[in-house]
Amino acid sequence: MASGYVRSGKLDEAKEFFEQMPERDVVSWSSVISGYVQAGCFLEALDLFHEMLRSGAKPNQFTLVSALSACANLVALDQGRWIHVFIGKNEIKMNERLLASLIDMYAKCAEVEFASKVFSSARGLRGKTAGYVPEVSEVLLDIDDEEDKKTALSRHSEKLAIAFGIMNTPPGATIRIVKNLRVCGDCHQATKFISKVYSREIIVRDRTRFHHFKDGVCSCKDYW
Amino acid sequence: MLLRSNSSWSSSSAQPWSSPLPTLVLLRSCRTVPDVSQLHSRLITTGLIRSPFLTSKIILSFSSSPHPPLARYARFLLFSRRTSGGAAGDDPFLWNAVIKSHSHGLDPQHALTVFCLMLESGVFGDKFSFSLALKACSRVGDVKVGKQIHGLLSKIDVGSDLYLANGLIRFYLRCWDLGSARLLFDRMSLMDSVTYNLMIDGYVKCGMIDSARAVFNSTPSEDRNLITWNTILSGHSQSGDQLEIAWELFREMPERDSVSWNTMIDGCVKAGKVHEARELFDTMPDRDVVSWASMIDGYAKVGDISAASSLFDEMPEGDVVACNAMMSGYVLNGLHEEALEIFHCMRSGVPLSPDMATLSIALSAIAQLVRLDEGLAVHHYIQENGFFVGGKLGVALIDMYSKCGSVEKAMLVFDSIKEKAVDHWNAMIGGLAIHGLGELAFDHFLEMERLSMEPDHITFIGVLNACGHSGLVKEGLIVFELMRRIHKLEPMLQHYGCVVDILSRAGYLEEALTFVEAMPIEPNDVVWRTLLSGSRIHENYEIGKAIADYIIQVDSHSSSSYVLLSNVYAGLSLWECVSRTRTEMKEKKIKKLPGCSWIELEGTVCEFFAHDKSHPQVTEACSMLGSMLSPNAEVVSHTY
């Protein structure tokens, strides 16, 4: 019932019903917290989240995503960090959505270094399945050192735009990029990787066509 | 109720019920089907339905009404008199009124039906009847029926009438039958200004300037009026290489009007002689919106957007045509934001409102900016204001959605168009192509074939591009042959380039090279680079090197060629050649075009250039990316 009220946008009724429940499970807690977040009541969402913790109920990934989203919107870095620690201490499994929310929170709170570290942890977590290796052969500039080539690749405009988009949009939002030249092989590979780790659909229009990146796969099927 | 709401009713209350006067008064209030029903009921109950005077009055009044129910009622009355054996008489006047309501209306085909009914009723018609029927034929494009009418006129020896003869010439010209028009022209013993003007105009519209001039020269001076001069002037001024002749005519003209001046301005603009156009503009006695729009368009086309903008700001009053010209100029010069700025001002409705052309230009700008949200808003505006999307506007919408990344919405627009023109198909196929949906694009092409929709050159470019992006080699080659053999379209350079791309991309480099060497058109640098790119992708460096060397020789200032060449050498491990290529680039000051990407967030466009740090958040973005790319990055879970 609480979930039903939330889905209908009747938050007051959901809260009232929720408060009258003799026993509250993680689903009902999560539903109401999520409803508050979706309605833009971020403070209420965090208050309820902490009430949940005090009650002894254990939040799941879904709950934590909502709480992190509230922190991001409130730029509540301290609380966001606290949740991050909570995740670690309670050994909550980090899924893609939770990871994306964590990165988003740090990015919104202007903690880019932490966001980068979290992102890197994603690479470490998925190194065997979603690995990315720079294609230095794509470097067209007069650079001899391999490390310098990698650095040059990381400064390609579409990568910068994508990073900017991820830093400034909510988790799950589609990112649309336009590029004036043909996407290089390295950027194409990197974008596939990012779409998988961040669970983002990334649409890139280059000089000749569109590329729809989703879950590590591109619509062009690597034939461009 | 019409009878109760009409304020004129009270003034007629003294009239007897059967008097026609109240009915005549009510005619002015008729607009809708209920109004017509009321009127008809009154005619029946009063017996006035049998009054020739009153019914004739109604037919004449209603047949030219802009309200469809009234026009239909006029036809009903006319046919009722015919079928009831009433006093329809042999006067074609009433028939002409009804025929005209069709020939000049939305359904000219019915004008011919009424014309035939008139003849069948024993009313032979007068010259105006035949003239109206010919107009209907020209609007429908029915040459056969028009020729039948011509034959009938010849039989009854009315063909010599000047008015009808001119009508026949006009009919043939509008049906693009220049030969028949000229044949008739040559046989006419009596001609007037209209005759000569029609013939000159026909030749001008067909691009036969010399023939037009010959008729002009043979036109007696007393038959040369302003229209004659303006017509031949437009012919020469639009011919590009005959602008000087146009100038001579312009100076010789006994009198000029705004059309004359605008024609010359437009001619100079199209010839790229914007300064001459400006001199005309400044000298023109009474400028109108066409003058301003032409001048703005001229400056924009030569890239002088500043002058165009200044002129636009100087306009004494706003006008949609001028706004469209300015917007179009902005789009042409890549200033899409500025184009949309004008659109937003117009959309406020004060003092102007966008028309169909405005919306098409705005959609074009939005497509270039990839502003899907804005495109959606414009589409909503189109729907709210009832604009017809079956024409160019539909094409613009399909193109916009495709280029903004929403091929699904493009397909929704496409599917909603009931009578699709080839341009709609082209836009859809092109959109599917750039999204890599080659199979779907190919299916759309097959659907065109099934519907007997004749494809054009653009269609084939779209389909071939789609095949190239999706690796449909067999299908692409089939399409190419269909174009040549079935549709008899001579391939242009772009088509050949597409086939080279299809083959090269798929690794058929030998076949691609053979194809290029067999091309009847000289391949340009784009074609060669396509082949070079394919050789690099598939590591066929033997072909690649030969092509690269050739490209450098013929196209020594293209950075793309040098970059590709460098890559080919690198693939062959010819590092000295790589170094030499880069050195040559530096010596010739050839720079690679820097990569630029942009993203729109909450209405703000954020632009990033490779290796540029001007954006305030680029450092943060670089930091994230740097960490992402580092193979030694620590797992965050160990941070705390």
mmCIF file of N, CA and C in Angstrom, chain B residues 282-346:
data_model
loop_
_atom_site.group_PDB
_atom_site.id
_atom_site.type_symbol
_atom_site.label_atom_id
_atom_site.label_comp_id
_atom_site.label_asym_id
_atom_site.label_seq_id
_atom_site.Cartn_x
_atom_site.Cartn_y
_atom_site.Cartn_z
ATOM 1 N N ASP B 282 19.975 50.974 -53.092
ATOM 2 C CA ASP B 282 20.052 52.341 -52.589
ATOM 3 C C ASP B 282 19.383 53.342 -53.524
ATOM 4 N N THR B 283 19.350 52.999 -54.809
ATOM 5 C CA THR B 283 18.771 53.897 -55.800
ATOM 6 C C THR B 283 17.272 53.693 -55.979
ATOM 7 N N MET B 284 16.795 52.538 -55.616
ATOM 8 C CA MET B 284 15.402 52.176 -55.840
ATOM 9 C C MET B 284 14.460 53.186 -55.198
ATOM 10 N N PRO B 285 13.502 53.690 -55.975
ATOM 11 C CA PRO B 285 12.609 54.725 -55.436
ATOM 12 C C PRO B 285 11.780 54.261 -54.245
ATOM 13 N N ASP B 286 11.096 53.173 -54.414
ATOM 14 C CA ASP B 286 10.227 52.681 -53.345
ATOM 15 C C ASP B 286 10.574 51.224 -53.042
ATOM 16 N N ARG B 287 11.332 51.047 -52.011
ATOM 17 C CA ARG B 287 11.698 49.680 -51.645
ATOM 18 C C ARG B 287 10.523 48.977 -50.976
ATOM 19 N N ASP B 288 10.457 47.695 -51.203
ATOM 20 C CA ASP B 288 9.448 46.913 -50.503
ATOM 21 C C ASP B 288 10.134 45.749 -49.801
ATOM 22 N N VAL B 289 9.342 44.900 -49.205
ATOM 23 C CA VAL B 289 9.911 43.808 -48.414
ATOM 24 C C VAL B 289 10.749 42.875 -49.278
ATOM 25 N N VAL B 290 10.360 42.734 -50.543
ATOM 26 C CA VAL B 290 11.136 41.872 -51.437
ATOM 27 C C VAL B 290 12.542 42.427 -51.625
ATOM 28 N N SER B 291 12.637 43.746 -51.743
ATOM 29 C CA SER B 291 13.943 44.378 -51.905
ATOM 30 C C SER B 291 14.833 44.114 -50.702
ATOM 31 N N TRP B 292 14.274 44.333 -49.528
ATOM 32 C CA TRP B 292 15.057 44.119 -48.311
ATOM 33 C C TRP B 292 15.459 42.655 -48.177
ATOM 34 N N ALA B 293 14.519 41.775 -48.405
ATOM 35 C CA ALA B 293 14.798 40.347 -48.260
ATOM 36 C C ALA B 293 15.860 39.884 -49.256
ATOM 37 N N SER B 294 15.764 40.367 -50.485
ATOM 38 C CA SER B 294 16.754 39.976 -51.495
ATOM 39 C C SER B 294 18.143 40.458 -51.118
ATOM 40 N N MET B 295 18.204 41.676 -50.613
ATOM 41 C CA MET B 295 19.502 42.249 -50.249
ATOM 42 C C MET B 295 20.108 41.509 -49.057
ATOM 43 N N ILE B 296 19.279 41.232 -48.083
ATOM 44 C CA ILE B 296 19.741 40.475 -46.909
ATOM 45 C C ILE B 296 20.251 39.109 -47.348
ATOM 46 N N ASP B 297 19.483 38.479 -48.206
ATOM 47 C CA ASP B 297 19.860 37.165 -48.713
ATOM 48 C C ASP B 297 21.184 37.230 -49.466
ATOM 49 N N GLY B 298 21.359 38.287 -50.243
ATOM 50 C CA GLY B 298 22.585 38.438 -51.011
ATOM 51 C C GLY B 298 23.819 38.564 -50.134
ATOM 52 N N TYR B 299 23.733 39.425 -49.144
ATOM 53 C CA TYR B 299 24.869 39.582 -48.226
ATOM 54 C C TYR B 299 25.179 38.273 -47.505
ATOM 55 N N ALA B 300 24.137 37.582 -47.097
ATOM 56 C CA ALA B 300 24.341 36.317 -46.380
ATOM 57 C C ALA B 300 25.029 35.289 -47.257
ATOM 58 N N LYS B 301 24.643 35.249 -48.509
ATOM 59 C CA LYS B 301 25.200 34.237 -49.408
ATOM 60 C C LYS B 301 26.680 34.460 -49.698
ATOM 61 N N VAL B 302 27.132 35.703 -49.640
ATOM 62 C CA VAL B 302 28.562 35.950 -49.862
ATOM 63 C C VAL B 302 29.326 35.955 -48.544
ATOM 64 N N GLY B 303 28.634 35.627 -47.468
ATOM 65 C CA GLY B 303 29.290 35.506 -46.176
ATOM 66 C C GLY B 303 29.391 36.781 -45.382
ATOM 67 N N ASP B 304 28.841 37.861 -45.909
ATOM 68 C CA ASP B 304 28.892 39.127 -45.185
ATOM 69 C C ASP B 304 27.677 39.214 -44.266
ATOM 70 N N ILE B 305 27.712 38.421 -43.229
ATOM 71 C CA ILE B 305 26.558 38.328 -42.347
ATOM 72 C C ILE B 305 26.374 39.605 -41.533
ATOM 73 N N SER B 306 27.467 40.310 -41.340
ATOM 74 C CA SER B 306 27.384 41.561 -40.596
ATOM 75 C C SER B 306 26.557 42.590 -41.362
ATOM 76 N N ALA B 307 26.819 42.682 -42.659
ATOM 77 C CA ALA B 307 26.061 43.617 -43.485
ATOM 78 C C ALA B 307 24.594 43.194 -43.569
ATOM 79 N N ALA B 308 24.381 41.901 -43.691
ATOM 80 C CA ALA B 308 23.009 41.390 -43.745
ATOM 81 C C ALA B 308 22.264 41.741 -42.466
ATOM 82 N N SER B 309 22.935 41.543 -41.353
ATOM 83 C CA SER B 309 22.316 41.827 -40.068
ATOM 84 C C SER B 309 22.029 43.318 -39.894
ATOM 85 N N SER B 310 22.966 44.138 -40.333
ATOM 86 C CA SER B 310 22.763 45.589 -40.247
ATOM 87 C C SER B 310 21.560 46.016 -41.063
ATOM 88 N N LEU B 311 21.465 45.456 -42.245
ATOM 89 C CA LEU B 311 20.340 45.778 -43.115
ATOM 90 C C LEU B 311 19.033 45.313 -42.486
ATOM 91 N N PHE B 312 19.073 44.150 -41.905
ATOM 92 C CA PHE B 312 17.887 43.609 -41.248
ATOM 93 C C PHE B 312 17.420 44.541 -40.133
ATOM 94 N N ASP B 313 18.375 45.051 -39.385
ATOM 95 C CA ASP B 313 18.025 45.947 -38.284
ATOM 96 C C ASP B 313 17.501 47.296 -38.783
ATOM 97 N N GLU B 314 17.895 47.669 -39.999
ATOM 98 C CA GLU B 314 17.484 48.960 -40.553
ATOM 99 C C GLU B 314 16.083 48.933 -41.142
ATOM 100 N N MET B 315 15.548 47.767 -41.321
ATOM 101 C CA MET B 315 14.240 47.676 -41.971
ATOM 102 C C MET B 315 13.216 48.537 -41.249
ATOM 103 N N PRO B 316 12.420 49.294 -42.007
ATOM 104 C CA PRO B 316 11.442 50.179 -41.367
ATOM 105 C C PRO B 316 10.391 49.422 -40.576
ATOM 106 N N GLU B 317 10.017 48.265 -41.062
ATOM 107 C CA GLU B 317 9.077 47.447 -40.310
ATOM 108 C C GLU B 317 9.373 45.981 -40.557
ATOM 109 N N GLY B 318 9.038 45.177 -39.583
ATOM 110 C CA GLY B 318 9.330 43.759 -39.679
ATOM 111 C C GLY B 318 8.470 43.063 -40.709
ATOM 112 N N ASP B 319 8.980 41.996 -41.221
ATOM 113 C CA ASP B 319 8.243 41.214 -42.204
ATOM 114 C C ASP B 319 8.718 39.773 -42.123
ATOM 115 N N VAL B 320 7.792 38.861 -42.289
ATOM 116 C CA VAL B 320 8.128 37.443 -42.172
ATOM 117 C C VAL B 320 9.132 37.022 -43.234
ATOM 118 N N VAL B 321 8.951 37.525 -44.444
ATOM 119 C CA VAL B 321 9.858 37.151 -45.531
ATOM 120 C C VAL B 321 11.286 37.579 -45.214
ATOM 121 N N ALA B 322 11.430 38.788 -44.732
ATOM 122 C CA ALA B 322 12.764 39.279 -44.383
ATOM 123 C C ALA B 322 13.343 38.506 -43.202
ATOM 124 N N CYS B 323 12.494 38.210 -42.232
ATOM 125 C CA CYS B 323 12.962 37.406 -41.094
ATOM 126 C C CYS B 323 13.456 36.051 -41.565
ATOM 127 N N ASN B 324 12.703 35.460 -42.468
ATOM 128 C CA ASN B 324 13.111 34.161 -43.001
ATOM 129 C C ASN B 324 14.439 34.269 -43.746
ATOM 130 N N ALA B 325 14.596 35.351 -44.495
ATOM 131 C CA ALA B 325 15.847 35.553 -45.230
ATOM 132 C C ALA B 325 17.020 35.682 -44.260
ATOM 133 N N MET B 326 16.804 36.422 -43.192
ATOM 134 C CA MET B 326 17.875 36.610 -42.214
ATOM 135 C C MET B 326 18.193 35.302 -41.494
ATOM 136 N N MET B 327 17.151 34.603 -41.100
ATOM 137 C CA MET B 327 17.361 33.311 -40.438
ATOM 138 C C MET B 327 18.099 32.351 -41.353
ATOM 139 N N SER B 328 17.663 32.311 -42.592
ATOM 140 C CA SER B 328 18.300 31.425 -43.552
ATOM 141 C C SER B 328 19.767 31.792 -43.742
ATOM 142 N N GLY B 329 20.032 33.090 -43.767
ATOM 143 C CA GLY B 329 21.409 33.550 -43.885
ATOM 144 C C GLY B 329 22.263 33.132 -42.701
ATOM 145 N N TYR B 330 21.694 33.252 -41.520
ATOM 146 C CA TYR B 330 22.421 32.813 -40.330
ATOM 147 C C TYR B 330 22.743 31.321 -40.407
ATOM 148 N N VAL B 331 21.755 30.538 -40.787
ATOM 149 C CA VAL B 331 21.970 29.091 -40.882
ATOM 150 C C VAL B 331 23.039 28.782 -41.923
ATOM 151 N N LEU B 332 22.975 29.477 -43.038
ATOM 152 C CA LEU B 332 23.940 29.261 -44.110
ATOM 153 C C LEU B 332 25.369 29.534 -43.649
ATOM 154 N N ASN B 333 25.497 30.483 -42.732
ATOM 155 C CA ASN B 333 26.822 30.856 -42.233
ATOM 156 C C ASN B 333 27.161 30.196 -40.901
ATOM 157 N N GLY B 334 26.394 29.210 -40.536
ATOM 158 C CA GLY B 334 26.701 28.441 -39.335
ATOM 159 C C GLY B 334 26.325 29.121 -38.034
ATOM 160 N N LEU B 335 25.558 30.196 -38.115
ATOM 161 C CA LEU B 335 25.157 30.918 -36.905
ATOM 162 C C LEU B 335 23.757 30.478 -36.500
ATOM 163 N N HIS B 336 23.673 29.272 -36.038
ATOM 164 C CA HIS B 336 22.375 28.673 -35.759
ATOM 165 C C HIS B 336 21.705 29.303 -34.543
ATOM 166 N N GLU B 337 22.488 29.685 -33.560
ATOM 167 C CA GLU B 337 21.911 30.324 -32.378
ATOM 168 C C GLU B 337 21.224 31.629 -32.748
ATOM 169 N N GLU B 338 21.896 32.398 -33.586
ATOM 170 C CA GLU B 338 21.334 33.674 -34.003
ATOM 171 C C GLU B 338 20.047 33.475 -34.793
ATOM 172 N N ALA B 339 20.016 32.431 -35.590
ATOM 173 C CA ALA B 339 18.797 32.135 -36.347
ATOM 174 C C ALA B 339 17.643 31.839 -35.399
ATOM 175 N N LEU B 340 17.930 31.056 -34.375
ATOM 176 C CA LEU B 340 16.883 30.711 -33.420
ATOM 177 C C LEU B 340 16.449 31.912 -32.594
ATOM 178 N N GLU B 341 17.355 32.837 -32.404
ATOM 179 C CA GLU B 341 17.008 34.044 -31.655
ATOM 180 C C GLU B 341 15.902 34.813 -32.374
ATOM 181 N N ILE B 342 16.041 34.927 -33.676
ATOM 182 C CA ILE B 342 14.987 35.585 -34.460
ATOM 183 C C ILE B 342 13.690 34.793 -34.357
ATOM 184 N N PHE B 343 13.815 33.493 -34.448
ATOM 185 C CA PHE B 343 12.633 32.642 -34.372
ATOM 186 C C PHE B 343 11.891 32.850 -33.052
ATOM 187 N N HIS B 344 12.638 32.911 -31.971
ATOM 188 C CA HIS B 344 11.999 33.087 -30.668
ATOM 189 C C HIS B 344 11.302 34.441 -30.573
ATOM 190 N N CYS B 345 11.907 35.465 -31.184
ATOM 191 C CA CYS B 345 11.246 36.773 -31.198
ATOM 192 C C CYS B 345 9.943 36.708 -31.974
ATOM 193 N N MET B 346 9.986 36.040 -33.106
ATOM 194 C CA MET B 346 8.784 35.915 -33.927
ATOM 195 C C MET B 346 7.721 35.100 -33.216
#
